[in-house]
Tab-separated table of C-alpha atoms in Angstrom:
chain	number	residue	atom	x	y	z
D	1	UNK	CA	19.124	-177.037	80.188
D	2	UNK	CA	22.055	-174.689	80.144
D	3	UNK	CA	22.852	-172.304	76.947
D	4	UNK	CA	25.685	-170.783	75.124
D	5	UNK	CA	25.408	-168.484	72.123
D	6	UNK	CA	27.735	-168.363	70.127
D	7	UNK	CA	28.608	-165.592	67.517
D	8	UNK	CA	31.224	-168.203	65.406
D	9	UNK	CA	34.067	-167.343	63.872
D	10	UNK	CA	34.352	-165.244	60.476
D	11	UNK	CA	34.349	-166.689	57.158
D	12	UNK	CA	37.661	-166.724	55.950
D	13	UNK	CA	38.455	-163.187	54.283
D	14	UNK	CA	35.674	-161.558	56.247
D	15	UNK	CA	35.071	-159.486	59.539
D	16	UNK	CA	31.001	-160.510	60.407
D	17	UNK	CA	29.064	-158.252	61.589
D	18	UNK	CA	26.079	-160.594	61.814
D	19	UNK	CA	23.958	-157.905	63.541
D	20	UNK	CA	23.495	-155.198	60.945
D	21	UNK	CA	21.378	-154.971	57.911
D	22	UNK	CA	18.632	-156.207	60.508
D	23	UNK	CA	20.327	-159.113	61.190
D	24	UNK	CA	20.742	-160.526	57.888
D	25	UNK	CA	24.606	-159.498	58.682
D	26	UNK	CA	27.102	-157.810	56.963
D	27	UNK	CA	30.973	-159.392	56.208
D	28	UNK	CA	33.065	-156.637	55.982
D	29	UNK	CA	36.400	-157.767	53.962
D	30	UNK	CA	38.560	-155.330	56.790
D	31	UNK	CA	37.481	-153.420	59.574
D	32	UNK	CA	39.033	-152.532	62.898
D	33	UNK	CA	35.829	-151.995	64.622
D	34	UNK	CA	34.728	-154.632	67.444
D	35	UNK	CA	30.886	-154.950	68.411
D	36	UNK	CA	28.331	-156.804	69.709
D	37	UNK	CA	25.707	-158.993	68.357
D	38	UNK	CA	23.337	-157.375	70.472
D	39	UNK	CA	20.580	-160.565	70.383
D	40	UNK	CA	23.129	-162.617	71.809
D	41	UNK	CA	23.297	-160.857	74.698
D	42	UNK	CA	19.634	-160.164	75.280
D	43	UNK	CA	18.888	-164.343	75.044
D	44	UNK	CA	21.405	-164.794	77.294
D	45	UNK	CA	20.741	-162.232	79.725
D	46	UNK	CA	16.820	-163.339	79.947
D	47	UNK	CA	17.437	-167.094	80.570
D	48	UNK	CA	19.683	-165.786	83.275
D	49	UNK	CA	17.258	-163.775	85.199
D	50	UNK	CA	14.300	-166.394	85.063
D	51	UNK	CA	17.400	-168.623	86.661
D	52	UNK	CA	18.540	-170.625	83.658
D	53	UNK	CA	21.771	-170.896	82.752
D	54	UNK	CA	23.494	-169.116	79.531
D	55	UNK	CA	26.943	-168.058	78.873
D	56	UNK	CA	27.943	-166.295	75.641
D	57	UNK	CA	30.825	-166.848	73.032
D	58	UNK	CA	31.904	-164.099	71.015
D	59	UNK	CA	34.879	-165.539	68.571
D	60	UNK	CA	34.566	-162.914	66.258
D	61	UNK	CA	35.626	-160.658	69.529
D	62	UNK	CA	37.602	-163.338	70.335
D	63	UNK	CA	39.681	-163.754	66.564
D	64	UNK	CA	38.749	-167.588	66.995
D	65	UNK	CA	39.199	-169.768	64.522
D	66	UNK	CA	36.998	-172.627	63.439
D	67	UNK	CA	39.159	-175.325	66.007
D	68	UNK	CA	39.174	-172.953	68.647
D	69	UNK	CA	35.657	-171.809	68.631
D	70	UNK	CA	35.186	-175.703	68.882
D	71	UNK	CA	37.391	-176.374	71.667
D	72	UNK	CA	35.987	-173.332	73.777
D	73	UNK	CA	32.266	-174.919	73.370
D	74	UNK	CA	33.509	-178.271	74.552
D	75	UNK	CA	35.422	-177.066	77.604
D	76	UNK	CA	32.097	-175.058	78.958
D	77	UNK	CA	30.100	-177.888	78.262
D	78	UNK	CA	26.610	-176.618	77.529
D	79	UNK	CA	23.469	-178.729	76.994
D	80	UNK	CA	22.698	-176.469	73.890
D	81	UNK	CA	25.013	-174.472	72.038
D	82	UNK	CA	22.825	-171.513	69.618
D	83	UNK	CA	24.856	-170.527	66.758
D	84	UNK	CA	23.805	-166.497	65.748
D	85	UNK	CA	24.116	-166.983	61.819
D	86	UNK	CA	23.772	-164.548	59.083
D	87	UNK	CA	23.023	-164.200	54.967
D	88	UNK	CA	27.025	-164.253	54.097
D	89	UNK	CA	28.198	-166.090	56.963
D	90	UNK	CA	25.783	-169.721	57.028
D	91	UNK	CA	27.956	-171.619	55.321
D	92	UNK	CA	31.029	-170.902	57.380
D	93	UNK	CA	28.877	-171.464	60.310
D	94	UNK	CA	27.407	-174.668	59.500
D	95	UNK	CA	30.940	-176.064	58.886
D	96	UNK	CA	32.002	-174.793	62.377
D	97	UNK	CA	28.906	-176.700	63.839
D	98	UNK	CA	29.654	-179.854	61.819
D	99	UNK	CA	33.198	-179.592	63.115
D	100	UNK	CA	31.312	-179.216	67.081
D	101	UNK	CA	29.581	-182.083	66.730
D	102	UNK	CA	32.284	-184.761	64.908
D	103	UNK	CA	34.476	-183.603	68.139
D	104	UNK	CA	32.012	-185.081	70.171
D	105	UNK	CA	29.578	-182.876	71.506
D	106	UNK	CA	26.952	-184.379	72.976
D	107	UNK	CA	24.135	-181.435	72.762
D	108	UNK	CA	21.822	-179.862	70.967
D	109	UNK	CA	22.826	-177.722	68.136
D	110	UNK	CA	20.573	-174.732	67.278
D	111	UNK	CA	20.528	-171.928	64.730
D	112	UNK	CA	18.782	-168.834	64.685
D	113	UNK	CA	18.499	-165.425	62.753
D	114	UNK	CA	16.584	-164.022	59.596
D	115	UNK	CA	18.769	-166.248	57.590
D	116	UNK	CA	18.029	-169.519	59.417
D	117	UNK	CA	14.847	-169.284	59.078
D	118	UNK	CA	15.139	-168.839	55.035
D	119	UNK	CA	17.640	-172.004	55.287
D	120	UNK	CA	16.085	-173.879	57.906
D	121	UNK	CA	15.943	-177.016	55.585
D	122	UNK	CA	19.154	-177.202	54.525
D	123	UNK	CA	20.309	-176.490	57.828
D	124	UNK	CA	18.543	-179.375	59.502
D	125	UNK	CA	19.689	-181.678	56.622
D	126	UNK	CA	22.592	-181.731	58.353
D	127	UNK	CA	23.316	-184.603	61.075
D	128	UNK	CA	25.232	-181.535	63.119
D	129	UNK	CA	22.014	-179.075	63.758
D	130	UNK	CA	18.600	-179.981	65.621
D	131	UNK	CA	16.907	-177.023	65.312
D	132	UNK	CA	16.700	-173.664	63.315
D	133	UNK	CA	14.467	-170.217	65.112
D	134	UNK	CA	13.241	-168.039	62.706
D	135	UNK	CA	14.264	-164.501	63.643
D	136	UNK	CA	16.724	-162.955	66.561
D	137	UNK	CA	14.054	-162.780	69.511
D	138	UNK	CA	15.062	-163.629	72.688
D	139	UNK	CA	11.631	-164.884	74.046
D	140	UNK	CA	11.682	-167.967	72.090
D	141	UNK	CA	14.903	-168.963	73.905
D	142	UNK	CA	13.278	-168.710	77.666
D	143	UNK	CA	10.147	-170.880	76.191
D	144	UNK	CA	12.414	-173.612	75.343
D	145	UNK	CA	14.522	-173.246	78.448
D	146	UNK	CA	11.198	-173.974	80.567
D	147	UNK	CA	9.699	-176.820	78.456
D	148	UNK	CA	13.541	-178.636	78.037
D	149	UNK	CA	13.148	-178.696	74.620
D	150	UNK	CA	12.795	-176.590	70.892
D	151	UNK	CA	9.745	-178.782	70.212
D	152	UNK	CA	6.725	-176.450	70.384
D	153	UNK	CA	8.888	-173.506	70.382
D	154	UNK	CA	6.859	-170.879	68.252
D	155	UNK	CA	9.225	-169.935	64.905
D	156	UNK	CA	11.272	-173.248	65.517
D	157	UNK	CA	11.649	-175.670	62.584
D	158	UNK	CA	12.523	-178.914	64.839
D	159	UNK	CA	13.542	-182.385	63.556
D	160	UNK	CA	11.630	-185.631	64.717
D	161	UNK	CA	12.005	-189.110	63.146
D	162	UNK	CA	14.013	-187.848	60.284
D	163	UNK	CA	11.818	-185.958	59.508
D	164	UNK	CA	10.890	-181.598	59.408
D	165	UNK	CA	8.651	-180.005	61.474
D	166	UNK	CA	7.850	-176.220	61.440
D	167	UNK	CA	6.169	-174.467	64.426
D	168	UNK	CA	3.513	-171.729	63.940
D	169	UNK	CA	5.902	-168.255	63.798
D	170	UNK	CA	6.425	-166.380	67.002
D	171	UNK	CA	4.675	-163.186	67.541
D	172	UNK	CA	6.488	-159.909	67.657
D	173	UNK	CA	7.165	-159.262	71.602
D	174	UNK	CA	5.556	-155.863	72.635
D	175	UNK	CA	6.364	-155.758	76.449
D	176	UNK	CA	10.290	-154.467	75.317
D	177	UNK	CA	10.483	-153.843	78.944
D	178	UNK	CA	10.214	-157.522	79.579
D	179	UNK	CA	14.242	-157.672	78.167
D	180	UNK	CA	16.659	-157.035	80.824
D	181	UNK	CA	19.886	-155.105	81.259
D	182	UNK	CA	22.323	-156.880	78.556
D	183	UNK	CA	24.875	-158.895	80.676
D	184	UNK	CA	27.881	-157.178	79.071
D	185	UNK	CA	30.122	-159.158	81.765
D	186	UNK	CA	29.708	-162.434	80.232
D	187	UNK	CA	32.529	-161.331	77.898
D	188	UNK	CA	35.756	-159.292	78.162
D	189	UNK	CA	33.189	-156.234	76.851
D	190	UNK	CA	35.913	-153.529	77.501
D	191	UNK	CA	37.606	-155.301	74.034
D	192	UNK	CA	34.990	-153.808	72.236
D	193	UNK	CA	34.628	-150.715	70.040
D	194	UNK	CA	31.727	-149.799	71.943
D	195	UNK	CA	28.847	-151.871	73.366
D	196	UNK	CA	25.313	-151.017	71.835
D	197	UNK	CA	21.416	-150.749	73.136
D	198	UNK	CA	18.062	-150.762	71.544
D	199	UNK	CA	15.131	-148.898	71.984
D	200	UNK	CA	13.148	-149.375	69.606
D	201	UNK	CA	12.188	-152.479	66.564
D	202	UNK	CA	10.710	-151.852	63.557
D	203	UNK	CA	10.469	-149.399	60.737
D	204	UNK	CA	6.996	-148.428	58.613
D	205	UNK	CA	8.860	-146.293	55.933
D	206	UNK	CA	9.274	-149.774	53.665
D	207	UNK	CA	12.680	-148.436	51.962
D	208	UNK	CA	12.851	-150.925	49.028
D	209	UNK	CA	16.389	-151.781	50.111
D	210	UNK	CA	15.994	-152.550	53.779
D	211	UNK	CA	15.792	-155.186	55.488
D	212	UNK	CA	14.660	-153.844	59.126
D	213	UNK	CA	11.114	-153.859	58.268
D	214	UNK	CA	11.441	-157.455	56.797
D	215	UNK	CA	13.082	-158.669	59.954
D	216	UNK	CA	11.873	-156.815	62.897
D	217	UNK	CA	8.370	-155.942	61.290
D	218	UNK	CA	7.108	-152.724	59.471
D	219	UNK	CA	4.989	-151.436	62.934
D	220	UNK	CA	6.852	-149.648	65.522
D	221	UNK	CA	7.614	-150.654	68.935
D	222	UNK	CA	9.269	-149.382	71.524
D	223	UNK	CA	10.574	-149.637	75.178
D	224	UNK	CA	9.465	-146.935	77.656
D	225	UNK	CA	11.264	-144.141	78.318
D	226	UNK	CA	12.004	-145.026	82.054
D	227	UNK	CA	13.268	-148.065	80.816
D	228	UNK	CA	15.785	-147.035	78.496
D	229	UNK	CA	17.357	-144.484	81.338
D	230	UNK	CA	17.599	-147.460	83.900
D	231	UNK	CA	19.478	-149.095	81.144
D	232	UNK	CA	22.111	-146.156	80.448
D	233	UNK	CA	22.138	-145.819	84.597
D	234	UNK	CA	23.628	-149.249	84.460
D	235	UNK	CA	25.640	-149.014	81.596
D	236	UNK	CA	27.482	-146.319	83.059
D	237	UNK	CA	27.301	-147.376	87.140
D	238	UNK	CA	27.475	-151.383	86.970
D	239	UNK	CA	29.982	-151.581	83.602
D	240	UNK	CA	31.633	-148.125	83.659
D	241	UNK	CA	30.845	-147.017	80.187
D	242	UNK	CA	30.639	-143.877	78.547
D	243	UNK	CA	29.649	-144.423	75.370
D	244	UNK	CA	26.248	-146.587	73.813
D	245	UNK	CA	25.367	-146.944	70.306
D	246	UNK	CA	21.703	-147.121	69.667
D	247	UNK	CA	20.636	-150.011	67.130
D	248	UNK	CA	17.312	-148.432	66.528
D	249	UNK	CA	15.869	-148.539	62.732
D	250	UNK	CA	14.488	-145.334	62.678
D	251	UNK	CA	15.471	-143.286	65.684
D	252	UNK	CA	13.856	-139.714	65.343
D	253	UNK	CA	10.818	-141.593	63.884
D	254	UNK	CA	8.421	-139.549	66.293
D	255	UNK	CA	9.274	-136.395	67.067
D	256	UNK	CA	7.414	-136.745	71.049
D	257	UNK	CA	8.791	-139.820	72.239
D	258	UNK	CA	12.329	-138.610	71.304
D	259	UNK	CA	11.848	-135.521	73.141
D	260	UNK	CA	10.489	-137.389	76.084
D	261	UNK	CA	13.530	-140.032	76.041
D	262	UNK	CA	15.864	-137.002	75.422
D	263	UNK	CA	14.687	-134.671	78.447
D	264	UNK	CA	14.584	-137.814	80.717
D	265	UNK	CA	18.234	-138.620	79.672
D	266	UNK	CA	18.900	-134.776	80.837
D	267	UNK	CA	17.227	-135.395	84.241
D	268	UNK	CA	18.666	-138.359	84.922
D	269	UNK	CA	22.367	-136.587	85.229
D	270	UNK	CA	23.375	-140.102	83.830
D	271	UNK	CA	27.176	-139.612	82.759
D	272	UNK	CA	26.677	-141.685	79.029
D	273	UNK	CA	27.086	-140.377	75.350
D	274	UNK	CA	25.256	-141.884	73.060
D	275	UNK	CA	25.136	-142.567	68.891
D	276	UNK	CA	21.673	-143.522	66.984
D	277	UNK	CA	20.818	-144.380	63.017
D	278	UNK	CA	17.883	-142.108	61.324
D	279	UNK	CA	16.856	-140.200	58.397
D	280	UNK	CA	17.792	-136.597	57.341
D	281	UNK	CA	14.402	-135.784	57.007
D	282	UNK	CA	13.320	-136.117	61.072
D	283	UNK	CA	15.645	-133.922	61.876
D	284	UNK	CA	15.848	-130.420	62.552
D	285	UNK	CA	18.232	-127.644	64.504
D	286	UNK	CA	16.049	-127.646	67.294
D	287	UNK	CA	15.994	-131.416	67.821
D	288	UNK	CA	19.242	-132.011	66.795
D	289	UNK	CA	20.355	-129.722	69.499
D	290	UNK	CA	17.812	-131.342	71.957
D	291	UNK	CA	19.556	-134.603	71.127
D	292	UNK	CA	23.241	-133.374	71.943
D	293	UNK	CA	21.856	-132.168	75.326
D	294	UNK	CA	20.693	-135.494	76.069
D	295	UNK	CA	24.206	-137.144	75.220
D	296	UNK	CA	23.733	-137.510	71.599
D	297	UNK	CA	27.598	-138.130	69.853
D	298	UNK	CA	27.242	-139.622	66.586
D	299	UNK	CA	24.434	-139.676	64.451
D	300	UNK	CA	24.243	-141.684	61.491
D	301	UNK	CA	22.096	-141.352	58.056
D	302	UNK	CA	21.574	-142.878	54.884
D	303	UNK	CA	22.157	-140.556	52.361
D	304	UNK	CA	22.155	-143.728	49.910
D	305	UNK	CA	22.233	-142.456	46.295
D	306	UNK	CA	21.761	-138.635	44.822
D	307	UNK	CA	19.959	-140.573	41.412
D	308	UNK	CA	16.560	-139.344	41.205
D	309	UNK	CA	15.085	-142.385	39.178
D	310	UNK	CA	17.169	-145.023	42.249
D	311	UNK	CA	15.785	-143.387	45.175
D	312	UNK	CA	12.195	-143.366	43.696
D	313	UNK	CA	12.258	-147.090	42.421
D	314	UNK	CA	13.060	-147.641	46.130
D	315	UNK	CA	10.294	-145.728	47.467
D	316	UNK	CA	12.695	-143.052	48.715
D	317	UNK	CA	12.238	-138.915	48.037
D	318	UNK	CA	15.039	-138.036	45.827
D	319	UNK	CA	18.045	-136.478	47.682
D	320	UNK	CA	17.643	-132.430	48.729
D	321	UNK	CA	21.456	-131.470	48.927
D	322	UNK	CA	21.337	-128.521	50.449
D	323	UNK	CA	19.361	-130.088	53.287
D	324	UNK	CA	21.501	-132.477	53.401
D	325	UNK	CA	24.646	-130.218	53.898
D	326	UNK	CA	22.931	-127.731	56.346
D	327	UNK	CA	22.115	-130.751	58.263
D	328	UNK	CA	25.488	-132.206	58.850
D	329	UNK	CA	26.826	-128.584	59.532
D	330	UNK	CA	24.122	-128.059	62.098
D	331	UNK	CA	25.656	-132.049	64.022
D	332	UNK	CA	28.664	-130.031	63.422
D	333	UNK	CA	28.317	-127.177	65.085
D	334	UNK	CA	26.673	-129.545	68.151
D	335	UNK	CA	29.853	-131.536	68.180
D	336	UNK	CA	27.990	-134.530	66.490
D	337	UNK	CA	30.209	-136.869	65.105
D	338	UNK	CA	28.489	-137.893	61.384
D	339	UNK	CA	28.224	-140.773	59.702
D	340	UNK	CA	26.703	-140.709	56.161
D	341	UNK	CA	25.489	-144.145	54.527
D	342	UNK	CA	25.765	-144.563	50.631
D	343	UNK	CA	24.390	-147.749	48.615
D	344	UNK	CA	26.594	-148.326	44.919
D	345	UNK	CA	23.943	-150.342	42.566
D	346	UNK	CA	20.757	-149.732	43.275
D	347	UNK	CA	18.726	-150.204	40.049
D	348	UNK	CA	18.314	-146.835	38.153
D	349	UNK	CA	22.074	-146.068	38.882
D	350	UNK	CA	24.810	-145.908	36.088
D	351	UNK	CA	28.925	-145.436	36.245
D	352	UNK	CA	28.010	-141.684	36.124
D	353	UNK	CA	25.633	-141.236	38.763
D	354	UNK	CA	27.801	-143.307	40.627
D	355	UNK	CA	30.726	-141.428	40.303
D	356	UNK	CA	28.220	-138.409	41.412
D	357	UNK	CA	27.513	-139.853	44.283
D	358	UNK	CA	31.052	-140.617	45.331
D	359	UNK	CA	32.482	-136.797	44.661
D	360	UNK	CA	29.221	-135.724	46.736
D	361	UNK	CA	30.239	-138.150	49.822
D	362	UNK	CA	33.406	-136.344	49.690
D	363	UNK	CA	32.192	-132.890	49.114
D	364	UNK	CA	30.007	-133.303	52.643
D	365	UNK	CA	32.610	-134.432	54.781
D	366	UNK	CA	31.223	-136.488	57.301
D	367	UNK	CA	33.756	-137.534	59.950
D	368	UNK	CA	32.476	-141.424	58.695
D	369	UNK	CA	30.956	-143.058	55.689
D	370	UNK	CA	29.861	-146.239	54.909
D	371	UNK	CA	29.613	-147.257	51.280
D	372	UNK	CA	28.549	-150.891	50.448
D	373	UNK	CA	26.809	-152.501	47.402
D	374	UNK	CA	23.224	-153.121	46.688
D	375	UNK	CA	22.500	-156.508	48.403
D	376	UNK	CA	18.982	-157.572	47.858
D	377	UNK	CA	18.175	-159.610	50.639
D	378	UNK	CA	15.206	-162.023	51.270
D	379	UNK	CA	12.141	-160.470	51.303
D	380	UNK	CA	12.868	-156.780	50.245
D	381	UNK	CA	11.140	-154.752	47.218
D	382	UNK	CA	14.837	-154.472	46.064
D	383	UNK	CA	15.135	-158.927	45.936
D	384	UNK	CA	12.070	-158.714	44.273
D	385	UNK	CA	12.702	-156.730	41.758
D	386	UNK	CA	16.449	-157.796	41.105
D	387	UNK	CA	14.909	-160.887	40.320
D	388	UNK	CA	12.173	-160.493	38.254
D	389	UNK	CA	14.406	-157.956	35.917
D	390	UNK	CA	17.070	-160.815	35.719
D	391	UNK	CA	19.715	-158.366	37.871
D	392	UNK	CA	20.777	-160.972	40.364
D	393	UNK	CA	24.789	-161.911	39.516
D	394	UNK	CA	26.098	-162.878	42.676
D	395	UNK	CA	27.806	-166.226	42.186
D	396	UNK	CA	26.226	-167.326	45.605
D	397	UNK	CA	22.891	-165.423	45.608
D	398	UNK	CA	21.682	-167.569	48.853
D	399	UNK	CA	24.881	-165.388	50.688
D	400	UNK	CA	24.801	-162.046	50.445
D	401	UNK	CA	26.803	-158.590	51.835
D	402	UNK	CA	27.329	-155.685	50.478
D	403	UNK	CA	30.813	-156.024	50.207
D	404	UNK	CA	30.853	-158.062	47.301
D	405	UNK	CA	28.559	-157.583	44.379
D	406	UNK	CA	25.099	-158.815	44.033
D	407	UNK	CA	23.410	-157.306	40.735
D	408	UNK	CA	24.400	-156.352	37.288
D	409	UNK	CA	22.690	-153.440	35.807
D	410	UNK	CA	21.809	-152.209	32.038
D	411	UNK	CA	24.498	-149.150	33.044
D	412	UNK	CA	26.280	-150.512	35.917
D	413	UNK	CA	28.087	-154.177	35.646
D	414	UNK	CA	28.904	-156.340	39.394
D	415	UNK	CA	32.421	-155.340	38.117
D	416	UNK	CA	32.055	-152.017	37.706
D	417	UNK	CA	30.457	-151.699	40.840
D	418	UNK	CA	33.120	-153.537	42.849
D	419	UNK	CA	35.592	-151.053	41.163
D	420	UNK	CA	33.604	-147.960	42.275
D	421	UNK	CA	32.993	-149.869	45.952
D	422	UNK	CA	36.744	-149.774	45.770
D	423	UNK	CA	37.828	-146.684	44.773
D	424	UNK	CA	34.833	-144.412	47.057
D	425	UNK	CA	36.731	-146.986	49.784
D	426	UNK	CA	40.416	-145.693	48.680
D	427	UNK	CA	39.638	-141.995	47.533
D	428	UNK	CA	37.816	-141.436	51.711
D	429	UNK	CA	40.846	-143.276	53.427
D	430	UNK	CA	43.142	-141.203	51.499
D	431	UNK	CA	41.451	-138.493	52.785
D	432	UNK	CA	42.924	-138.746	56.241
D	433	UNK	CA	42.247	-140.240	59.383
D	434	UNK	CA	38.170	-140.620	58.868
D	435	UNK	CA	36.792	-144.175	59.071
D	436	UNK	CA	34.980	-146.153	56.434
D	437	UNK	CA	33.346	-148.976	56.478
D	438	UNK	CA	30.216	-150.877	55.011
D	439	UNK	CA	28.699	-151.871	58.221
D	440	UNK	CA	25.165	-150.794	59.317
């Protein structure tokens, strides 16, 4: 049983970025960034070193389109090709399998991610797909790969004599050790922006927004600390790179193990800078300046909204300015590069608040900024609620990303918050030479 994931092409009009928002994805309508879909590599790499094989396909890296992605499966010729889908990307993706498998191939056809799991039945409705995993785990992969098949796969939703079968979910792995050393070199990885690492799953603060704790669980796990400095050892000896982004939730979330990690990354003499994600509040001068010590480049925050009444109904402490500007003096002064994350249309938030919240972006001056609209995704306090109040407008609410809008509120309309998406995008590029982007 041989493998190849494949991260598919992006819909038409869109960059994917199927990794962030916890996987549900993100389809950015320009960027000039190139990354990873992470998962991808950490399947791949697994089934490897148990002595499978796996290749991977990146033709979002790649600029495929729908006939090339097609005609790069067929020429490798796996037994099972895995298609990596997300929230605004499914449909696109389905069509690119459909197109696979009325060219003739001859294998199995599986989808996984958050969002296959939510659409497992219309996805196996379709003669193109036998399988759908719930999730982006890469333990579910090497199961399969021993037994030959998807059928008692935990998280799996299989199809046997026309009919749908659902396996009991897969538990949450806890030996993060267990995953090995992404190979990076089953790609042209030197194409991409940067490559990116994980050290942690899982987030307990429940932001009404978020998706992390929705997809990767709301308890925290983590890989040691030796086994995160083995990882930037070979990062930077076996690939020659000098720069990792962390895709941790919640990086600073305790205080000890960062200081552990960080003072191990200063022993180790290992030649790697690094960028994480985390809040404003777990930070401080003193760890902050730990951090750059260790490597630390680019940190990035979500600063979200400055409405009072928003960040509460989110389950969020209203925004503390000043902290918030000594803070991203102090990365400053380190040599941090910042990266401030805003949402436009959470409920609560009106055309002036909004506008608030724009002039403040610009006021702090982050070297980056990512400004996106309210997307309430499966499963979040934020979906919930959208619904129940009636807020939900997005002509295809089964597809989401926060680049096009999702909810329509008493003092913010989807069009008015597409125009204020668009201008915060225009009034930062304008601005100079700093990036935005809505990608998380």
């Amino acid at each position: 049983m041989s493998f190849l994931f494949v991260d598919p092409p992006s819909p038409p009009g869109f960059v994917a970025f199927r990794h962030a928002h916890g996987g549900f994805g993100e389809m950015c309508r320009a960027s000039r960034l190139k990354t990873p879909t992470l998962d991808l590599f950490h399947a791949a790499s697994l089934i490897l070193e148990r002595g499978g094989k796996a290749g991977v396909l990146d033709s979002v890296l790649n600029g495929d389109g729908p006939r090339e992605c097609v005609s790069k499966i067929l020429a490798r010729r796996p037994s099972t090709a895995v298609f990596r889908t997300a929230s605004g990307s499914l449909p696109s993706d389905l069509s690119v399998a459909e197109l696979l498998k009325s060219s003739g191939f001859a294998g199995r056809i599986v989808f996984y991610g958050p969002q296959a799991a939510i659409e497992a039945e219309r996805l196996l409705a379709s003669p193109a797909v036998d399988a759908a995993l719930a999730g982006a785990e890469a333990a579910p992969f090497l199961r399969a790969f021993r037994e030959g098949n998807f059928d008692r796969v935990p998280g799996a939703a299989v199809k046997r004599g026309g009919r749908i079968f659902r396996n009991a979910p897969a538990p949450r792995p806890e030996d993060l050790d267990a995953l090995p050393v992404p190979r990076w070199d089953l790609v042209d990885y030197r194409r991409y922006s940067f490559v990116t690492s994980q050290t942690s799953w899982g987030c307990p603060y429940r932001c009404g927004y978020c998706s992390y704790p929705v997809t990767q669980g709301a308890r925290w796990r983590t890989r040691s600390v030796e086994g995160v400095v083995a990882e930037f050892q070979a990062l930077a000896v076996r690939y020659g790179l000098k720069f990792v982004l962390l895709r941790d939730p919640e990086f600073t979330l305790e205080r000890e193990r960062t200081e552990k990690l960080c003072r191990a990354l200063i022993a180790s003499g290992v030649p790697i800078t690094w960028g994480c994600e985390t809040r404003l509040d777990t930070l401080d001068a003193e760890l902050l300046a730990l951090m750059a010590e260790a490597g630390c480049l680019r940190v990035a925050f979500g600063v979200e909204s400055v409405e009072p009444r928003a960040l509460r109904a989110m389950g969020r402490r209203p925004l503390d300015r000043a902290d918030a500007r000594r803070k991203v003096a102090a990365m400053k002064r380190l040599g941090m590069l910042t990266y401030a994350m805003y949402i436009i249309g959470l409920p609560g938030e009106t055309e002036a608040s909004t506008r608030d919240m724009i002039d403040f972006a610009l006021e702090l001056d982050t070297n980056a900024a990512s400004f996106s609209m309210a997307t309430p995704f499966p499963g979040t306090r934020l979906a919930e609620r959208s619904r129940r109040l009636g807020l939900v407008s997005a002509p295809d609410p089964e597809h989401l990303t926060g680049s096009m809008p999702s909810l329509s509120l008493p003092g913010l309309s989807a069009a008015a918050a597409e125009r204020h998406y668009l201008s915060a995008k225009d009034r930062w590029e304008k601005r100079g030479s700093k990036e935005t982007t809505n990608v998380r």
